Short mmCIF file of C-alpha atoms in Angstrom, two decimals:
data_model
loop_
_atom_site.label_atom_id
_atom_site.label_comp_id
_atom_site.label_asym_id
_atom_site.label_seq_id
_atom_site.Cartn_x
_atom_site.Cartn_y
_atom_site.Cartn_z
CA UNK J 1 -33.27 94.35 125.74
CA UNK J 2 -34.91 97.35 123.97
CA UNK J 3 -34.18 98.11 120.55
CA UNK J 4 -31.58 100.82 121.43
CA UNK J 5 -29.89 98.57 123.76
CA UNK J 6 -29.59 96.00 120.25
CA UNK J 7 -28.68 98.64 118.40
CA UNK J 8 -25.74 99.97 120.43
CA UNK J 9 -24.77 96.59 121.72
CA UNK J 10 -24.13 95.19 117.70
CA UNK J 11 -22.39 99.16 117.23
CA UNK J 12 -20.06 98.31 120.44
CA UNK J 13 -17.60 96.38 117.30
CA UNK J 14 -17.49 93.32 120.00
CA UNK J 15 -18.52 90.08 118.51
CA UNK J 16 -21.79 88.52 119.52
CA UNK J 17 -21.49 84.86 120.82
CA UNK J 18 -23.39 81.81 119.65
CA UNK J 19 -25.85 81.37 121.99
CA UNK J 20 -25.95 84.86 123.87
CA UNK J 21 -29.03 87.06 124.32
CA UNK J 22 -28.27 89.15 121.42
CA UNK J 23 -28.19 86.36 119.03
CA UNK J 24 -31.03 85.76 120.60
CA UNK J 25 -32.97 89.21 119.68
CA UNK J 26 -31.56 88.70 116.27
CA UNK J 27 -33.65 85.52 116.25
CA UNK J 28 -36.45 87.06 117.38
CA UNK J 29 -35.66 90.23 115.45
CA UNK J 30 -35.89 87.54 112.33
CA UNK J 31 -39.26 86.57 112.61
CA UNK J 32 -40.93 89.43 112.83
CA UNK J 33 -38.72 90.68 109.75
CA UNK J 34 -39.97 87.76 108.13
CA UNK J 35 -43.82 88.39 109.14
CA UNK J 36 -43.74 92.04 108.11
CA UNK J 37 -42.03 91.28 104.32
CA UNK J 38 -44.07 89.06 103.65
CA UNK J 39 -46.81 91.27 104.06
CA UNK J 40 -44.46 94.01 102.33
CA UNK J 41 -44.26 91.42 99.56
CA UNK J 42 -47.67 89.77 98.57
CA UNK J 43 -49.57 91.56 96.67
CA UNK J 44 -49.68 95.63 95.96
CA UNK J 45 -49.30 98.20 98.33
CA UNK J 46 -49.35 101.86 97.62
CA UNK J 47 -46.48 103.76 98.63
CA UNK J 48 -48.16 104.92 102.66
CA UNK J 49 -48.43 100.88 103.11
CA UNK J 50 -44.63 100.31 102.22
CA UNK J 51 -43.85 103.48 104.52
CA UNK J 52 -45.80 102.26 107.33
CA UNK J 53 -44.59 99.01 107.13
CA UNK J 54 -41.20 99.92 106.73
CA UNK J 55 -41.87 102.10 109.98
CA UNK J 56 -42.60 98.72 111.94
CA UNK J 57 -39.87 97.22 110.21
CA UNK J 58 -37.41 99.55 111.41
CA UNK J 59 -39.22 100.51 114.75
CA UNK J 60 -38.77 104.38 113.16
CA UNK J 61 -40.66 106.67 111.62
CA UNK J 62 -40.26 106.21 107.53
CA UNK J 63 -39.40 109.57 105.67
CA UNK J 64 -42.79 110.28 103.73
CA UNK J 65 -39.75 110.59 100.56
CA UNK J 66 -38.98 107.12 101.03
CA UNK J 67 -39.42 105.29 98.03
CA UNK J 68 -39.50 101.31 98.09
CA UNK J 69 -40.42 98.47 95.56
CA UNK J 70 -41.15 95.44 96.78
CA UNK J 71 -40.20 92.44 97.41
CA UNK J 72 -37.75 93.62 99.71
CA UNK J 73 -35.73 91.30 102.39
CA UNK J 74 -34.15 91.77 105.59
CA UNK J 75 -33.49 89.37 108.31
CA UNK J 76 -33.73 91.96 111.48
CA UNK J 77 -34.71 95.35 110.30
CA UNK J 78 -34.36 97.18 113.29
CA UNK J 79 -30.83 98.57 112.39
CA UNK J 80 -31.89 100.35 109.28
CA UNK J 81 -31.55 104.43 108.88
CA UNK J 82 -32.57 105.84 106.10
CA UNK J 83 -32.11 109.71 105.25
CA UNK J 84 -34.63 111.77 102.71
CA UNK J 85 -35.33 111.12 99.21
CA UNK J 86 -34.42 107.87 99.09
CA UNK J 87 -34.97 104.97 96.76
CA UNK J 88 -34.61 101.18 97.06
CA UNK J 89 -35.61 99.04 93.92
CA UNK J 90 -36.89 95.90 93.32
CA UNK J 91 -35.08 92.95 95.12
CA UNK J 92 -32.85 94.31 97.91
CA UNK J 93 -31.57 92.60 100.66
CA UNK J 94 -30.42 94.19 103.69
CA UNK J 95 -28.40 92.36 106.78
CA UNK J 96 -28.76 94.83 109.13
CA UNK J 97 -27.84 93.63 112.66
CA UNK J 98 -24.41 95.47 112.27
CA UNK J 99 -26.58 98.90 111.23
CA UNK J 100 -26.91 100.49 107.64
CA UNK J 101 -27.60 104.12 107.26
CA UNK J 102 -28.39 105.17 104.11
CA UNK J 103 -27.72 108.99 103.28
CA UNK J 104 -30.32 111.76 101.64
CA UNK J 105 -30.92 111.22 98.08
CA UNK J 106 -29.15 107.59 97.83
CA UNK J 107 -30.32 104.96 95.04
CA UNK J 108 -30.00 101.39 95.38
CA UNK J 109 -30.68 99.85 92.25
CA UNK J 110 -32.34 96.21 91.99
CA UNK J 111 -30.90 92.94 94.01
CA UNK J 112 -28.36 95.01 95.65
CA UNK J 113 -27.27 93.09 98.89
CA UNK J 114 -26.04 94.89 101.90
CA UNK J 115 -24.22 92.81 104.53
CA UNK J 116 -23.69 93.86 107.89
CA UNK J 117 -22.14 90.24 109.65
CA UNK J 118 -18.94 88.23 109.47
CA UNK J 119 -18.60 84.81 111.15
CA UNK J 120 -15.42 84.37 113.04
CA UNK J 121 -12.47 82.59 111.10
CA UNK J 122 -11.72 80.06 114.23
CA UNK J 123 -13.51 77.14 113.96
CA UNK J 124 -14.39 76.49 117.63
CA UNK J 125 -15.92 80.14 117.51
CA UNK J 126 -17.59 79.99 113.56
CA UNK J 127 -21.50 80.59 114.72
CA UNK J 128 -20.17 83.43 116.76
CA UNK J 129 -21.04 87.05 114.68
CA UNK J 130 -19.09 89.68 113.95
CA UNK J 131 -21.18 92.98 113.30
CA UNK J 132 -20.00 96.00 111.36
CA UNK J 133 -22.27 98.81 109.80
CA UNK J 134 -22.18 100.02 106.68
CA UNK J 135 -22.34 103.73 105.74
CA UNK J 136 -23.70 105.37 102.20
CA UNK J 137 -23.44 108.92 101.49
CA UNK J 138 -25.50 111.15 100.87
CA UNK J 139 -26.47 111.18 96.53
CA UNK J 140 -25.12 107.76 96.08
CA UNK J 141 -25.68 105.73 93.37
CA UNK J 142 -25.32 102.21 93.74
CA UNK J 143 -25.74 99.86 90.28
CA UNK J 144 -28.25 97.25 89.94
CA UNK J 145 -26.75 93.43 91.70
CA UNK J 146 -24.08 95.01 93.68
CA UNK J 147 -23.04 93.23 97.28
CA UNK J 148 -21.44 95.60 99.42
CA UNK J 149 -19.93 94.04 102.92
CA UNK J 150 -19.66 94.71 106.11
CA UNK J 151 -18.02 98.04 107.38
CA UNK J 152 -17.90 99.50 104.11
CA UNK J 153 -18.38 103.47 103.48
CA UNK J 154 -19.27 104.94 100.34
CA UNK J 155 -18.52 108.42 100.58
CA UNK J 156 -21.13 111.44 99.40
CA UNK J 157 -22.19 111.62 95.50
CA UNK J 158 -20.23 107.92 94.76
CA UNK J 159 -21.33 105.75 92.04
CA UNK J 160 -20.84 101.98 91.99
CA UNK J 161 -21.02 100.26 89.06
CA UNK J 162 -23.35 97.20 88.89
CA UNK J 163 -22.25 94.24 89.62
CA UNK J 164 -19.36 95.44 91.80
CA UNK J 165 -18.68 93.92 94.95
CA UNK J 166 -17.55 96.53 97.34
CA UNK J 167 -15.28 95.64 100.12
CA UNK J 168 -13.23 98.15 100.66
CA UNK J 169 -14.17 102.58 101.58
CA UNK J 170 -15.42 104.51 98.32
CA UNK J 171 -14.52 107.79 98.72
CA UNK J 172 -16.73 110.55 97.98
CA UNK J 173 -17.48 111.68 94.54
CA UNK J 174 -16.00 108.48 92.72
CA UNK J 175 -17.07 105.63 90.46
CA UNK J 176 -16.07 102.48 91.71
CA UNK J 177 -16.53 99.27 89.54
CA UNK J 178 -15.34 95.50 89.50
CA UNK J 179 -14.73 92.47 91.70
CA UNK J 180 -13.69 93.67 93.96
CA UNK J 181 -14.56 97.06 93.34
CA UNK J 182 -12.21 99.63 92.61
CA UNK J 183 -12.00 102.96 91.85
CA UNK J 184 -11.93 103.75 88.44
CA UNK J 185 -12.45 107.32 88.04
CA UNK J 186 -13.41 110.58 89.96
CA UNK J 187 -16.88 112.40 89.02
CA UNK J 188 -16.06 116.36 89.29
CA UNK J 189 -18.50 119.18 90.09
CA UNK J 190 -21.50 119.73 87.29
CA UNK J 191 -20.74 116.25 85.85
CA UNK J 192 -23.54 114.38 84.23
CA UNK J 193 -25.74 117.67 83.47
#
């Protein structure tokens, strides 16, 4: 299975038995995720080691704009997209098996956790996954210890507030705050200069 063939298989919204040869990949997936943060996380890098090790991470090409600090953590890696002028802080997690794309200009703030997997509800069928992606616009702001879950999108120029737990849309040019989050106001044009 190539890493295309992972990537649309998790994006085909069927869930992935226990067992199967895409849990499988994700277990292989795993280790090398785990290989190449460690590496990402001991010690300094400058900003072309983060890129190119984000680039093997990913199995893509890093956007020269991408800006990272470490430690970061991800369990697969290979179903990360990330757009232009981007920033990830200190302490992020990302579960990407189900895919995260990550919009020009977005900021994660630190220990934000993305979540990309469900497990299913029956019993019989609990170590069977469930992926969904998750989708941030592009100028997003997204607050310092925030947990957003799986098949969430946060529409363009959004703000969550820190702390929030988002498991439900955001749309587009909104602040959304609170557990669960919820839109609490709307950001209009020129705002904030």
């Amino acid at each position: 299975m190539t890493v295309q063939e992972f990537r649309d298989r998790c994006a085909d919204g069927e869930s992935v038995p226990f067992g199967s040869e895409v849990q499988k990949k994700f277990d292989e997936y795993m280790q090398e995720a785990l290989q190449i943060t460690a590496e990402m996380n001991s010690g300094y890098r400058t900003p072309d080691q983060l890129q190119e090790l984000f680039s093997r991470l990913t199995d893509s090409p890093a956007d020269p704009t991408l800006g990272l600090v470490p430690p970061f953590y991800t369990d697969c890696g290979k179903n990360i997209h990330v757009g232009q002028g981007v920033f990830i802080n200190t302490g992020c997690t990302m579960q990407d098996q189900g895919g995260i794309f990550i919009g020009d200009g977005a900021l994660l703030g630190h220990h934000c956790t993305i979540a990309t997997l469900n497990h299913d509800l029956e019993p019989s069928r609990r170590r069977d996954l469930i992926p969904r992606p998750v989708h941030i616009g592009k100028n997003v702001w997204i607050g310092a210890n925030v947990t957003i879950l799986p098949g969430v999108t946060i529409g363009d120029n959004a703000v969550i507030a820190a702390g929030a737990v988002v498991a439900k849309d955001v749309p587009a040019d909104t602040v959304a705050a609170g557990v669960p989050a919820k839109v609490i106001r709307r950001i209009e044009s020129g705002e904030g200069k």
